[in-house]
C-alpha atoms as an extended CHARMM CRD file, in Angstrom:
* protein
*
       296  EXT
         1         1  MET       CA             32.1350000000       -6.1220000000      -40.6990000000  PROA      1               0.0000000000
         2         2  THR       CA             31.4340000000       -2.6190000000      -39.4860000000  PROA      2               0.0000000000
         3         3  THR       CA             27.6930000000       -3.3060000000      -39.5260000000  PROA      3               0.0000000000
         4         4  PHE       CA             28.1220000000       -6.5140000000      -37.5260000000  PROA      4               0.0000000000
         5         5  GLY       CA             30.3370000000       -4.7330000000      -35.0090000000  PROA      5               0.0000000000
         6         6  SER       CA             27.8220000000       -1.9050000000      -34.6830000000  PROA      6               0.0000000000
         7         7  ARG       CA             25.0260000000       -4.3840000000      -34.0100000000  PROA      7               0.0000000000
         8         8  VAL       CA             27.0430000000       -6.2070000000      -31.3850000000  PROA      8               0.0000000000
         9         9  TRP       CA             28.0070000000       -2.9520000000      -29.6930000000  PROA      9               0.0000000000
        10        10  SER       CA             24.3770000000       -1.7700000000      -29.7640000000  PROA      10              0.0000000000
        11        11  ARG       CA             23.2030000000       -4.9470000000      -28.0370000000  PROA      11              0.0000000000
        12        12  VAL       CA             25.9900000000       -4.7990000000      -25.4530000000  PROA      12              0.0000000000
        13        13  ASP       CA             25.1290000000       -1.1540000000      -24.7750000000  PROA      13              0.0000000000
        14        14  LYS       CA             21.4550000000       -2.0130000000      -24.2210000000  PROA      14              0.0000000000
        15        15  ILE       CA             22.3730000000       -4.8370000000      -21.8460000000  PROA      15              0.0000000000
        16        16  CYS       CA             24.7230000000       -2.5640000000      -19.8880000000  PROA      16              0.0000000000
        17        17  ARG       CA             22.0050000000        0.0790000000      -19.5840000000  PROA      17              0.0000000000
        18        18  PHE       CA             19.5930000000       -2.3950000000      -17.9900000000  PROA      18              0.0000000000
        19        19  MET       CA             22.2140000000       -4.1690000000      -15.8650000000  PROA      19              0.0000000000
        20        20  PRO       CA             22.1140000000       -1.6560000000      -12.9280000000  PROA      20              0.0000000000
        21        21  ILE       CA             18.3150000000       -1.9730000000      -12.7870000000  PROA      21              0.0000000000
        22        22  VAL       CA             18.5490000000       -5.7770000000      -12.7110000000  PROA      22              0.0000000000
        23        23  ILE       CA             21.2530000000       -5.7230000000      -10.0090000000  PROA      23              0.0000000000
        24        24  ASN       CA             19.2920000000       -3.2450000000       -7.8670000000  PROA      24              0.0000000000
        25        25  THR       CA             16.1270000000       -5.3280000000       -8.2090000000  PROA      25              0.0000000000
        26        26  VAL       CA             17.9140000000       -8.5280000000       -7.1970000000  PROA      26              0.0000000000
        27        27  LEU       CA             19.5390000000       -6.8400000000       -4.1890000000  PROA      27              0.0000000000
        28        28  VAL       CA             16.2820000000       -5.2260000000       -2.9940000000  PROA      28              0.0000000000
        29        29  PHE       CA             14.3230000000       -8.4800000000       -3.1390000000  PROA      29              0.0000000000
        30        30  SER       CA             17.2230000000      -10.4950000000       -1.6610000000  PROA      30              0.0000000000
        31        31  ILE       CA             17.4340000000       -8.1330000000        1.3170000000  PROA      31              0.0000000000
        32        32  THR       CA             13.6410000000       -8.2900000000        1.7230000000  PROA      32              0.0000000000
        33        33  ALA       CA             13.6850000000      -12.0970000000        1.6870000000  PROA      33              0.0000000000
        34        34  GLU       CA             16.5470000000      -12.2560000000        4.2040000000  PROA      34              0.0000000000
        35        35  VAL       CA             14.8890000000       -9.8150000000        6.6160000000  PROA      35              0.0000000000
        36        36  SER       CA             11.5820000000      -11.6720000000        6.2780000000  PROA      36              0.0000000000
        37        37  TYR       CA             13.4010000000      -14.8620000000        7.2410000000  PROA      37              0.0000000000
        38        38  LEU       CA             14.9100000000      -13.1390000000       10.2870000000  PROA      38              0.0000000000
        39        39  VAL       CA             11.4860000000      -11.8620000000       11.3580000000  PROA      39              0.0000000000
        40        40  VAL       CA              9.4930000000      -15.0570000000       10.7710000000  PROA      40              0.0000000000
        41        41  VAL       CA             12.0280000000      -17.7450000000       11.7360000000  PROA      41              0.0000000000
        42        42  GLU       CA             14.7940000000      -16.2690000000       13.8860000000  PROA      42              0.0000000000
        43        43  ALA       CA             13.0550000000      -13.6320000000       16.0200000000  PROA      43              0.0000000000
        44        44  PRO       CA             12.1140000000      -13.6950000000       18.7780000000  PROA      44              0.0000000000
        45        45  ARG       CA             14.7010000000      -16.3120000000       19.6960000000  PROA      45              0.0000000000
        46        46  GLU       CA             13.3370000000      -17.2430000000       23.1530000000  PROA      46              0.0000000000
        47        47  PRO       CA             10.9810000000      -20.3010000000       23.0070000000  PROA      47              0.0000000000
        48        48  GLU       CA              8.5170000000      -18.7230000000       25.4520000000  PROA      48              0.0000000000
        49        49  GLN       CA              8.1610000000      -15.5910000000       23.3410000000  PROA      49              0.0000000000
        50        50  GLN       CA              7.8110000000      -17.5590000000       20.1020000000  PROA      50              0.0000000000
        51        51  LYS       CA              4.6440000000      -19.2250000000       21.4000000000  PROA      51              0.0000000000
        52        52  SER       CA              3.0670000000      -16.0690000000       22.8240000000  PROA      52              0.0000000000
        53        53  GLU       CA              0.3990000000      -13.8820000000       21.2130000000  PROA      53              0.0000000000
        54        54  TRP       CA              2.8470000000      -10.9520000000       21.3010000000  PROA      54              0.0000000000
        55        55  SER       CA              5.1280000000      -12.8620000000       18.9530000000  PROA      55              0.0000000000
        56        56  ALA       CA              2.4150000000      -13.0580000000       16.2810000000  PROA      56              0.0000000000
        57        57  VAL       CA              1.5890000000       -9.3510000000       16.6390000000  PROA      57              0.0000000000
        58        58  TRP       CA              5.2930000000       -8.4430000000       16.5540000000  PROA      58              0.0000000000
        59        59  LYS       CA              5.8440000000      -10.4040000000       13.3550000000  PROA      59              0.0000000000
        60        60  SER       CA              2.7210000000       -9.0120000000       11.6940000000  PROA      60              0.0000000000
        61        61  VAL       CA              3.7170000000       -5.4070000000       12.4100000000  PROA      61              0.0000000000
        62        62  HSD       CA              7.2480000000       -5.9900000000       11.1720000000  PROA      62              0.0000000000
        63        63  LEU       CA              6.1210000000       -7.6990000000        7.9820000000  PROA      63              0.0000000000
        64        64  PHE       CA              3.5720000000       -4.9510000000        7.2680000000  PROA      64              0.0000000000
        65        65  CYS       CA              6.1890000000       -2.2110000000        7.6720000000  PROA      65              0.0000000000
        66        66  GLN       CA              8.6770000000       -4.1550000000        5.6120000000  PROA      66              0.0000000000
        67        67  TYR       CA              6.3750000000       -4.7560000000        2.6470000000  PROA      67              0.0000000000
        68        68  PHE       CA              4.9480000000       -1.2430000000        2.8560000000  PROA      68              0.0000000000
        69        69  MET       CA              8.4700000000        0.0850000000        2.2880000000  PROA      69              0.0000000000
        70        70  LEU       CA              9.1310000000       -2.4890000000       -0.4500000000  PROA      70              0.0000000000
        71        71  GLY       CA              5.9030000000       -1.5460000000       -2.2260000000  PROA      71              0.0000000000
        72        72  ASN       CA              6.7880000000        2.1380000000       -2.1370000000  PROA      72              0.0000000000
        73        73  ILE       CA             10.3070000000        1.4650000000       -3.4230000000  PROA      73              0.0000000000
        74        74  THR       CA              9.1620000000       -0.6280000000       -6.3860000000  PROA      74              0.0000000000
        75        75  TRP       CA              6.1840000000        1.6120000000       -7.2620000000  PROA      75              0.0000000000
        76        76  ASN       CA              8.1820000000        4.8470000000       -7.0770000000  PROA      76              0.0000000000
        77        77  ALA       CA             10.9780000000        3.2770000000       -9.1220000000  PROA      77              0.0000000000
        78        78  SER       CA              8.4660000000        2.0870000000      -11.7170000000  PROA      78              0.0000000000
        79        79  LEU       CA              6.8430000000        5.5150000000      -12.0440000000  PROA      79              0.0000000000
        80        80  PHE       CA             10.2740000000        7.1570000000      -12.1710000000  PROA      80              0.0000000000
        81        81  LEU       CA             11.2080000000        5.0040000000      -15.1600000000  PROA      81              0.0000000000
        82        82  LYS       CA              7.8330000000        5.4350000000      -16.8790000000  PROA      82              0.0000000000
        83        83  THR       CA              7.7540000000        9.2290000000      -16.4900000000  PROA      83              0.0000000000
        84        84  ASN       CA              9.5580000000       10.9060000000      -19.3750000000  PROA      84              0.0000000000
        85        85  PRO       CA             11.5620000000       13.9200000000      -18.0930000000  PROA      85              0.0000000000
        86        86  SER       CA             12.6980000000       15.0970000000      -21.5390000000  PROA      86              0.0000000000
        87        87  ILE       CA             11.4100000000       17.8110000000      -23.8900000000  PROA      87              0.0000000000
        88        88  ARG       CA              9.8610000000       15.1860000000      -26.1730000000  PROA      88              0.0000000000
        89        89  GLY       CA              6.1930000000       16.0080000000      -26.6180000000  PROA      89              0.0000000000
        90        90  VAL       CA              6.6130000000       19.4550000000      -25.0460000000  PROA      90              0.0000000000
        91        91  PHE       CA              5.6050000000       22.4000000000      -27.2360000000  PROA      91              0.0000000000
        92        92  LEU       CA              8.4150000000       24.9510000000      -27.0400000000  PROA      92              0.0000000000
        93        93  ALA       CA              7.9750000000       26.9140000000      -30.2750000000  PROA      93              0.0000000000
        94        94  GLY       CA              5.3140000000       29.2140000000      -28.8790000000  PROA      94              0.0000000000
        95        95  GLU       CA              7.3340000000       30.1670000000      -25.8110000000  PROA      95              0.0000000000
        96        96  GLY       CA              9.1940000000       33.4780000000      -25.7860000000  PROA      96              0.0000000000
        97        97  VAL       CA             12.9220000000       32.8770000000      -25.9900000000  PROA      97              0.0000000000
        98        98  GLY       CA             14.3960000000       35.0980000000      -23.2880000000  PROA      98              0.0000000000
        99        99  GLN       CA             16.9510000000       35.1780000000      -20.5330000000  PROA      99              0.0000000000
       100       100  GLY       CA             18.2100000000       31.7450000000      -19.5420000000  PROA      100             0.0000000000
       101       101  TRP       CA             17.2360000000       30.0850000000      -22.8260000000  PROA      101             0.0000000000
       102       102  ARG       CA             19.9110000000       28.2790000000      -24.8620000000  PROA      102             0.0000000000
       103       103  TYR       CA             20.1460000000       26.5680000000      -28.2090000000  PROA      103             0.0000000000
       104       104  CYS       CA             20.8950000000       22.8300000000      -28.2630000000  PROA      104             0.0000000000
       105       105  TYR       CA             22.7150000000       21.9200000000      -31.4630000000  PROA      105             0.0000000000
       106       106  THR       CA             22.1060000000       18.2000000000      -30.8820000000  PROA      106             0.0000000000
       107       107  CYS       CA             18.3280000000       18.4820000000      -30.4620000000  PROA      107             0.0000000000
       108       108  GLU       CA             18.2500000000       21.4770000000      -32.8570000000  PROA      108             0.0000000000
       109       109  THR       CA             15.8890000000       23.5270000000      -30.7220000000  PROA      109             0.0000000000
       110       110  HSD       CA             15.8990000000       26.3190000000      -28.1700000000  PROA      110             0.0000000000
       111       111  THR       CA             15.6570000000       25.0000000000      -24.6320000000  PROA      111             0.0000000000
       112       112  PRO       CA             14.2350000000       26.7660000000      -21.5580000000  PROA      112             0.0000000000
       113       113  PRO       CA             16.1450000000       27.6740000000      -18.3710000000  PROA      113             0.0000000000
       114       114  ARG       CA             17.4670000000       24.8010000000      -16.2440000000  PROA      114             0.0000000000
       115       115  CYS       CA             17.1300000000       22.4550000000      -19.2270000000  PROA      115             0.0000000000
       116       116  SER       CA             20.2780000000       20.7170000000      -20.4440000000  PROA      116             0.0000000000
       117       117  HSD       CA             21.2520000000       17.9570000000      -22.8410000000  PROA      117             0.0000000000
       118       118  CYS       CA             21.9850000000       14.4480000000      -21.5670000000  PROA      118             0.0000000000
       119       119  TYR       CA             24.3740000000       12.5400000000      -23.8030000000  PROA      119             0.0000000000
       120       120  ASP       CA             23.3700000000        9.2290000000      -22.2300000000  PROA      120             0.0000000000
       121       121  CYS       CA             19.6740000000        9.7390000000      -22.9620000000  PROA      121             0.0000000000
       122       122  ASN       CA             20.5270000000       11.7230000000      -26.1370000000  PROA      122             0.0000000000
       123       123  VAL       CA             17.8630000000       14.3420000000      -25.4350000000  PROA      123             0.0000000000
       124       124  CYS       CA             17.3880000000       17.5800000000      -23.5120000000  PROA      124             0.0000000000
       125       125  VAL       CA             15.7370000000       17.1920000000      -20.1000000000  PROA      125             0.0000000000
       126       126  LEU       CA             13.5140000000       19.7810000000      -18.4080000000  PROA      126             0.0000000000
       127       127  ARG       CA             15.0880000000       21.0740000000      -15.1820000000  PROA      127             0.0000000000
       128       128  ARG       CA             17.7000000000       18.3750000000      -15.4720000000  PROA      128             0.0000000000
       129       129  ASP       CA             19.3830000000       17.4360000000      -12.2160000000  PROA      129             0.0000000000
       130       130  HSD       CA             21.6140000000       14.5170000000      -13.2140000000  PROA      130             0.0000000000
       131       131  HSD       CA             21.6610000000       11.1990000000      -15.0290000000  PROA      131             0.0000000000
       132       132  CYS       CA             21.0290000000        8.4090000000      -12.5250000000  PROA      132             0.0000000000
       133       133  VAL       CA             23.2620000000        5.4540000000      -13.4390000000  PROA      133             0.0000000000
       134       134  PHE       CA             21.3880000000        3.1630000000      -11.0450000000  PROA      134             0.0000000000
       135       135  PHE       CA             18.1250000000        3.5990000000      -12.9950000000  PROA      135             0.0000000000
       136       136  GLY       CA             19.5930000000        4.4650000000      -16.3780000000  PROA      136             0.0000000000
       137       137  GLN       CA             17.4810000000        7.6000000000      -16.7220000000  PROA      137             0.0000000000
       138       138  CYS       CA             17.7400000000       11.3230000000      -16.0530000000  PROA      138             0.0000000000
       139       139  VAL       CA             16.2290000000       12.9790000000      -12.9960000000  PROA      139             0.0000000000
       140       140  GLY       CA             14.2380000000       15.9870000000      -14.1420000000  PROA      140             0.0000000000
       141       141  PHE       CA             11.1930000000       18.1630000000      -13.6230000000  PROA      141             0.0000000000
       142       142  ARG       CA              8.5160000000       15.4950000000      -14.0200000000  PROA      142             0.0000000000
       143       143  ASN       CA             10.0630000000       12.5340000000      -12.1840000000  PROA      143             0.0000000000
       144       144  TYR       CA             11.9840000000       14.1910000000       -9.3320000000  PROA      144             0.0000000000
       145       145  ARG       CA              9.2320000000       13.3950000000       -6.8340000000  PROA      145             0.0000000000
       146       146  TYR       CA              9.4240000000        9.6630000000       -7.5480000000  PROA      146             0.0000000000
       147       147  PHE       CA             13.2170000000        9.7000000000       -7.4160000000  PROA      147             0.0000000000
       148       148  LEU       CA             13.2830000000       11.4160000000       -4.0150000000  PROA      148             0.0000000000
       149       149  SER       CA             10.4990000000        9.2230000000       -2.5910000000  PROA      149             0.0000000000
       150       150  CYS       CA             12.3180000000        6.0970000000       -3.7910000000  PROA      150             0.0000000000
       151       151  LEU       CA             15.4930000000        7.2840000000       -2.0400000000  PROA      151             0.0000000000
       152       152  LEU       CA             13.5180000000        7.9910000000        1.1430000000  PROA      152             0.0000000000
       153       153  PHE       CA             12.0070000000        4.5170000000        1.3480000000  PROA      153             0.0000000000
       154       154  MET       CA             15.2640000000        2.8460000000        0.3120000000  PROA      154             0.0000000000
       155       155  TRP       CA             16.9990000000        4.7010000000        3.1490000000  PROA      155             0.0000000000
       156       156  SER       CA             14.3290000000        3.7770000000        5.7180000000  PROA      156             0.0000000000
       157       157  GLY       CA             14.2160000000        0.1900000000        4.4600000000  PROA      157             0.0000000000
       158       158  LEU       CA             17.9950000000       -0.2190000000        4.6320000000  PROA      158             0.0000000000
       159       159  LEU       CA             18.0590000000        1.3360000000        8.1090000000  PROA      159             0.0000000000
       160       160  TYR       CA             15.4500000000       -1.2060000000        9.1720000000  PROA      160             0.0000000000
       161       161  ALA       CA             17.4570000000       -4.0160000000        7.5490000000  PROA      161             0.0000000000
       162       162  VAL       CA             20.6700000000       -2.9140000000        9.3000000000  PROA      162             0.0000000000
       163       163  VAL       CA             18.9060000000       -2.9840000000       12.6730000000  PROA      163             0.0000000000
       164       164  MET       CA             17.4160000000       -6.4060000000       11.9580000000  PROA      164             0.0000000000
       165       165  ASN       CA             20.8280000000       -7.7200000000       10.8510000000  PROA      165             0.0000000000
       166       166  ALA       CA             22.4630000000       -6.6360000000       14.1000000000  PROA      166             0.0000000000
       167       167  GLU       CA             22.0170000000      -10.2180000000       15.3130000000  PROA      167             0.0000000000
       168       168  VAL       CA             24.0490000000      -11.4270000000       12.3170000000  PROA      168             0.0000000000
       169       169  PHE       CA             26.9720000000       -9.2000000000       13.2650000000  PROA      169             0.0000000000
       170       170  ILE       CA             26.6920000000      -10.3530000000       16.8970000000  PROA      170             0.0000000000
       171       171  VAL       CA             26.8510000000      -14.0130000000       15.8460000000  PROA      171             0.0000000000
       172       172  ILE       CA             29.8700000000      -13.3870000000       13.5940000000  PROA      172             0.0000000000
       173       173  LEU       CA             31.7490000000      -11.4990000000       16.3000000000  PROA      173             0.0000000000
       174       174  LYS       CA             30.6620000000      -13.6400000000       19.2640000000  PROA      174             0.0000000000
       175       175  GLU       CA             34.1140000000      -15.2510000000       19.4820000000  PROA      175             0.0000000000
       176       176  GLY       CA             35.8630000000      -11.9020000000       19.2950000000  PROA      176             0.0000000000
       177       177  VAL       CA             37.6050000000      -10.0040000000       16.5360000000  PROA      177             0.0000000000
       178       178  THR       CA             39.5080000000      -12.8100000000       14.8290000000  PROA      178             0.0000000000
       179       179  LEU       CA             40.9330000000      -13.1520000000       11.3320000000  PROA      179             0.0000000000
       180       180  HSD       CA             38.0700000000      -15.4950000000       10.4490000000  PROA      180             0.0000000000
       181       181  SER       CA             35.3590000000      -13.0740000000       11.5980000000  PROA      181             0.0000000000
       182       182  VAL       CA             37.0050000000      -10.0410000000        9.9920000000  PROA      182             0.0000000000
       183       183  MET       CA             37.3880000000      -11.8140000000        6.6380000000  PROA      183             0.0000000000
       184       184  LEU       CA             33.8000000000      -13.0650000000        6.8120000000  PROA      184             0.0000000000
       185       185  LEU       CA             32.6070000000       -9.4950000000        7.3180000000  PROA      185             0.0000000000
       186       186  PHE       CA             34.7510000000       -7.8110000000        4.6900000000  PROA      186             0.0000000000
       187       187  VAL       CA             35.4640000000      -10.4990000000        2.0710000000  PROA      187             0.0000000000
       188       188  PRO       CA             32.7640000000      -13.1710000000        2.3990000000  PROA      188             0.0000000000
       189       189  TRP       CA             33.3570000000      -14.2600000000       -1.2200000000  PROA      189             0.0000000000
       190       190  ILE       CA             36.8740000000      -15.4230000000       -0.4110000000  PROA      190             0.0000000000
       191       191  MET       CA             35.6420000000      -17.3050000000        2.6400000000  PROA      191             0.0000000000
       192       192  LEU       CA             32.9970000000      -19.0720000000        0.5440000000  PROA      192             0.0000000000
       193       193  VAL       CA             35.3330000000      -20.0130000000       -2.3130000000  PROA      193             0.0000000000
       194       194  SER       CA             37.9950000000      -21.2720000000        0.1030000000  PROA      194             0.0000000000
       195       195  GLY       CA             35.4160000000      -23.4380000000        1.8930000000  PROA      195             0.0000000000
       196       196  GLN       CA             35.8030000000      -21.6850000000        5.2450000000  PROA      196             0.0000000000
       197       197  VAL       CA             32.0670000000      -20.9810000000        5.6290000000  PROA      197             0.0000000000
       198       198  THR       CA             28.8010000000      -22.4970000000        4.4630000000  PROA      198             0.0000000000
       199       199  ALA       CA             26.6420000000      -20.9740000000        1.7390000000  PROA      199             0.0000000000
       200       200  GLN       CA             24.0850000000      -19.9270000000        4.3690000000  PROA      200             0.0000000000
       201       201  ALA       CA             26.7080000000      -18.1160000000        6.4650000000  PROA      201             0.0000000000
       202       202  PHE       CA             28.0210000000      -16.4200000000        3.3360000000  PROA      202             0.0000000000
       203       203  ALA       CA             24.5170000000      -15.2790000000        2.3210000000  PROA      203             0.0000000000
       204       204  PHE       CA             23.8070000000      -13.7420000000        5.7290000000  PROA      204             0.0000000000
       205       205  ALA       CA             27.2130000000      -12.0090000000        5.8790000000  PROA      205             0.0000000000
       206       206  PHE       CA             26.9930000000      -10.7350000000        2.2990000000  PROA      206             0.0000000000
       207       207  ILE       CA             23.4830000000       -9.3130000000        2.6990000000  PROA      207             0.0000000000
       208       208  ALA       CA             24.3540000000       -7.7580000000        6.0750000000  PROA      208             0.0000000000
       209       209  ASP       CA             27.3900000000       -6.0580000000        4.4890000000  PROA      209             0.0000000000
       210       210  THR       CA             25.2650000000       -4.9300000000        1.5430000000  PROA      210             0.0000000000
       211       211  CYS       CA             22.7230000000       -3.3850000000        3.9310000000  PROA      211             0.0000000000
       212       212  VAL       CA             25.3840000000       -1.3270000000        5.7260000000  PROA      212             0.0000000000
       213       213  ILE       CA             27.1180000000       -0.1470000000        2.5360000000  PROA      213             0.0000000000
       214       214  GLY       CA             23.7970000000        0.5210000000        0.8020000000  PROA      214             0.0000000000
       215       215  PHE       CA             22.4790000000        2.4570000000        3.7950000000  PROA      215             0.0000000000
       216       216  LEU       CA             25.5160000000        4.7690000000        3.8610000000  PROA      216             0.0000000000
       217       217  LEU       CA             25.4070000000        5.3000000000        0.0990000000  PROA      217             0.0000000000
       218       218  VAL       CA             21.6580000000        5.9720000000       -0.0710000000  PROA      218             0.0000000000
       219       219  ALA       CA             21.8400000000        8.2370000000        3.0020000000  PROA      219             0.0000000000
       220       220  ALA       CA             24.4700000000       10.3870000000        1.2790000000  PROA      220             0.0000000000
       221       221  PHE       CA             22.3350000000       10.6820000000       -1.8740000000  PROA      221             0.0000000000
       222       222  LEU       CA             19.1070000000       11.3170000000        0.0610000000  PROA      222             0.0000000000
       223       223  PHE       CA             20.4150000000       14.0710000000        2.3440000000  PROA      223             0.0000000000
       224       224  PHE       CA             22.2720000000       15.7080000000       -0.5340000000  PROA      224             0.0000000000
       225       225  HSD       CA             19.1410000000       15.9050000000       -2.6900000000  PROA      225             0.0000000000
       226       226  VAL       CA             16.9060000000       16.9540000000        0.1980000000  PROA      226             0.0000000000
       227       227  GLY       CA             19.3430000000       19.8130000000        0.7640000000  PROA      227             0.0000000000
       228       228  LEU       CA             19.1940000000       20.7300000000       -2.9200000000  PROA      228             0.0000000000
       229       229  MET       CA             15.3920000000       20.6770000000       -2.8510000000  PROA      229             0.0000000000
       230       230  LEU       CA             15.1980000000       22.9260000000        0.2080000000  PROA      230             0.0000000000
       231       231  ARG       CA             17.5910000000       25.3670000000       -1.4750000000  PROA      231             0.0000000000
       232       232  GLY       CA             15.7620000000       25.2270000000       -4.8080000000  PROA      232             0.0000000000
       233       233  GLN       CA             18.8370000000       24.0400000000       -6.6900000000  PROA      233             0.0000000000
       234       234  THR       CA             19.7360000000       21.4110000000       -9.2340000000  PROA      234             0.0000000000
       235       235  THR       CA             23.0520000000       19.5840000000       -9.0220000000  PROA      235             0.0000000000
       236       236  ARG       CA             24.3890000000       21.6890000000      -11.8650000000  PROA      236             0.0000000000
       237       237  GLU       CA             23.4330000000       24.9130000000      -10.0490000000  PROA      237             0.0000000000
       238       238  TRP       CA             25.0050000000       23.5810000000       -6.8570000000  PROA      238             0.0000000000
       239       239  TYR       CA             28.2920000000       23.0260000000       -8.7080000000  PROA      239             0.0000000000
       240       240  SER       CA             28.3160000000       26.6650000000       -9.8150000000  PROA      240             0.0000000000
       241       241  ASN       CA             27.0960000000       27.8720000000       -6.4040000000  PROA      241             0.0000000000
       242       242  ARG       CA             23.9690000000       29.5680000000       -7.7780000000  PROA      242             0.0000000000
       243       243  ARG       CA             20.4100000000       29.8680000000       -6.4180000000  PROA      243             0.0000000000
       244       244  PRO       CA             18.6490000000       31.9090000000       -9.0890000000  PROA      244             0.0000000000
       245       245  TYR       CA             15.2790000000       30.1720000000       -8.7530000000  PROA      245             0.0000000000
       246       246  SER       CA             14.8890000000       29.7310000000       -4.9930000000  PROA      246             0.0000000000
       247       247  LEU       CA             11.3230000000       30.4200000000       -3.8110000000  PROA      247             0.0000000000
       248       248  GLY       CA             11.9030000000       30.0060000000       -0.1030000000  PROA      248             0.0000000000
       249       249  LEU       CA             11.7130000000       26.8140000000        1.9380000000  PROA      249             0.0000000000
       250       250  LEU       CA              8.0290000000       25.9890000000        1.4270000000  PROA      250             0.0000000000
       251       251  GLY       CA              7.9700000000       27.2770000000       -2.1360000000  PROA      251             0.0000000000
       252       252  ASN       CA             10.9100000000       25.0700000000       -3.1030000000  PROA      252             0.0000000000
       253       253  VAL       CA              9.3090000000       21.9730000000       -1.6020000000  PROA      253             0.0000000000
       254       254  ARG       CA              6.0650000000       22.6690000000       -3.4910000000  PROA      254             0.0000000000
       255       255  GLU       CA              8.0290000000       23.2390000000       -6.7050000000  PROA      255             0.0000000000
       256       256  TYR       CA              9.6830000000       19.8110000000       -6.4470000000  PROA      256             0.0000000000
       257       257  LEU       CA              7.0090000000       17.6270000000       -4.8140000000  PROA      257             0.0000000000
       258       258  GLY       CA              3.7860000000       19.3140000000       -5.8870000000  PROA      258             0.0000000000
       259       259  VAL       CA              0.8640000000       20.9410000000       -4.1250000000  PROA      259             0.0000000000
       260       260  ARG       CA              0.3090000000       17.9220000000       -1.8460000000  PROA      260             0.0000000000
       261       261  TRP       CA              3.9380000000       17.7410000000       -0.7330000000  PROA      261             0.0000000000
       262       262  TYR       CA              2.8510000000       16.9110000000        2.8230000000  PROA      262             0.0000000000
       263       263  LEU       CA              1.1010000000       13.7080000000        1.6840000000  PROA      263             0.0000000000
       264       264  CYS       CA              2.7170000000       12.5680000000       -1.5570000000  PROA      264             0.0000000000
       265       265  TRP       CA              5.7110000000       10.9670000000        0.1810000000  PROA      265             0.0000000000
       266       266  LEU       CA              3.3830000000        8.4130000000        1.8050000000  PROA      266             0.0000000000
       267       267  SER       CA              2.5000000000        6.7990000000       -1.5200000000  PROA      267             0.0000000000
       268       268  PRO       CA              3.1940000000        7.4500000000       -5.2040000000  PROA      268             0.0000000000
       269       269  LEU       CA             -0.5250000000        6.8940000000       -5.8480000000  PROA      269             0.0000000000
       270       270  ILE       CA             -1.4180000000       10.1720000000       -4.0820000000  PROA      270             0.0000000000
       271       271  PRO       CA             -1.8000000000       12.8270000000       -6.8130000000  PROA      271             0.0000000000
       272       272  SER       CA              0.3280000000       15.9280000000       -6.2990000000  PROA      272             0.0000000000
       273       273  PRO       CA              0.2840000000       18.2190000000       -9.3690000000  PROA      273             0.0000000000
       274       274  LEU       CA              3.4010000000       20.3210000000       -9.8730000000  PROA      274             0.0000000000
       275       275  PRO       CA              2.7170000000       24.0850000000       -9.7390000000  PROA      275             0.0000000000
       276       276  GLY       CA              5.0150000000       24.8650000000      -12.6990000000  PROA      276             0.0000000000
       277       277  ASP       CA              5.4270000000       23.6500000000      -16.2470000000  PROA      277             0.0000000000
       278       278  GLY       CA              9.1910000000       22.9900000000      -16.3010000000  PROA      278             0.0000000000
       279       279  ILE       CA              9.6640000000       25.8090000000      -18.8360000000  PROA      279             0.0000000000
       280       280  ASN       CA              9.0230000000       29.0800000000      -17.0240000000  PROA      280             0.0000000000
       281       281  PHE       CA             10.7110000000       29.8060000000      -13.6910000000  PROA      281             0.0000000000
       282       282  LEU       CA             10.5660000000       32.8510000000      -11.4490000000  PROA      282             0.0000000000
       283       283  VAL       CA             14.0500000000       34.3820000000      -11.2610000000  PROA      283             0.0000000000
       284       284  THR       CA             14.9540000000       35.4720000000       -7.7360000000  PROA      284             0.0000000000
       285       285  GLY       CA             18.7570000000       35.6550000000       -8.0210000000  PROA      285             0.0000000000
       286       286  ALA       CA             21.6990000000       35.9670000000      -10.3820000000  PROA      286             0.0000000000
       287       287  LEU       CA             21.5380000000       33.5500000000      -13.3180000000  PROA      287             0.0000000000
       288       288  GLU       CA             25.3310000000       33.3740000000      -13.5960000000  PROA      288             0.0000000000
       289       289  PRO       CA             28.0260000000       33.2660000000      -10.8890000000  PROA      289             0.0000000000
       290       290  ALA       CA             29.4820000000       36.6310000000       -9.9280000000  PROA      290             0.0000000000
       291       291  GLY       CA             32.2410000000       37.7090000000      -12.3100000000  PROA      291             0.0000000000
       292       292  SER       CA             31.3360000000       35.2150000000      -15.0310000000  PROA      292             0.0000000000
       293       293  THR       CA             30.0020000000       35.8630000000      -18.4990000000  PROA      293             0.0000000000
       294       294  ALA       CA             26.9210000000       34.0590000000      -19.7260000000  PROA      294             0.0000000000
       295       295  SER       CA             27.6650000000       31.8200000000      -22.6700000000  PROA      295             0.0000000000
       296       296  LEU       CA             25.2200000000       30.5310000000      -25.2160000000  PROA      296             0.0000000000
């Protein structure tokens, strides 16, 4: 009985780990399809403009920008998931155990500075920032570039989608702020189930709401992590208000994005080798907060 229960729980756990990835993928492609429909079918709305040469150029430019952002989102996300940020395969035995090193009793090995154990991934991660629940993987030394680039293009893509969905909000609110329009904006599911709106109206309202909420959420994550990168901090170091490894503005950007930091954000296919190894870091400040005692 215990074995059967363990197997069931293991399968449920695996499904739950992949569920955020599936949901994010469905939302990204649903938003892309909806915006493509708005560009190709709905805009421009004037009959004279729809037949003009400018209309074809306008649509081509919009579709190119849209699928350029989609390609960068999916490719960066794929490389983020494929890049292993952990200490697996990293030779640590020959490194000198010094200041900042700790012993992980779970992994049964000494770990370098800025490395910490993730109980979701069940392994220590080099320069671990946090465990991303949306991707089901830790953000660390090797995959931080892809994580940040994915956030950047998700933010720009959602901003674009919000602007393109402005017409949807105008149509919903064209009769004024009524109970019907407010409920369609905030609880479109109830309006669909109760038969107050069509499936098409629900889809447009739901995706428009998702774009706004997603844009605000991604913007918060993006600007927070850009700030951490510029300060040379991980989330854990930010919590304890420490900057022991800051190399200055340009040095921090190079440390996180690589030697081609000025180009690598354009495409994940542009190689940008990281200057460090994720094990040794130049100490430029106090390793522990003032007044605290280092604990092993």
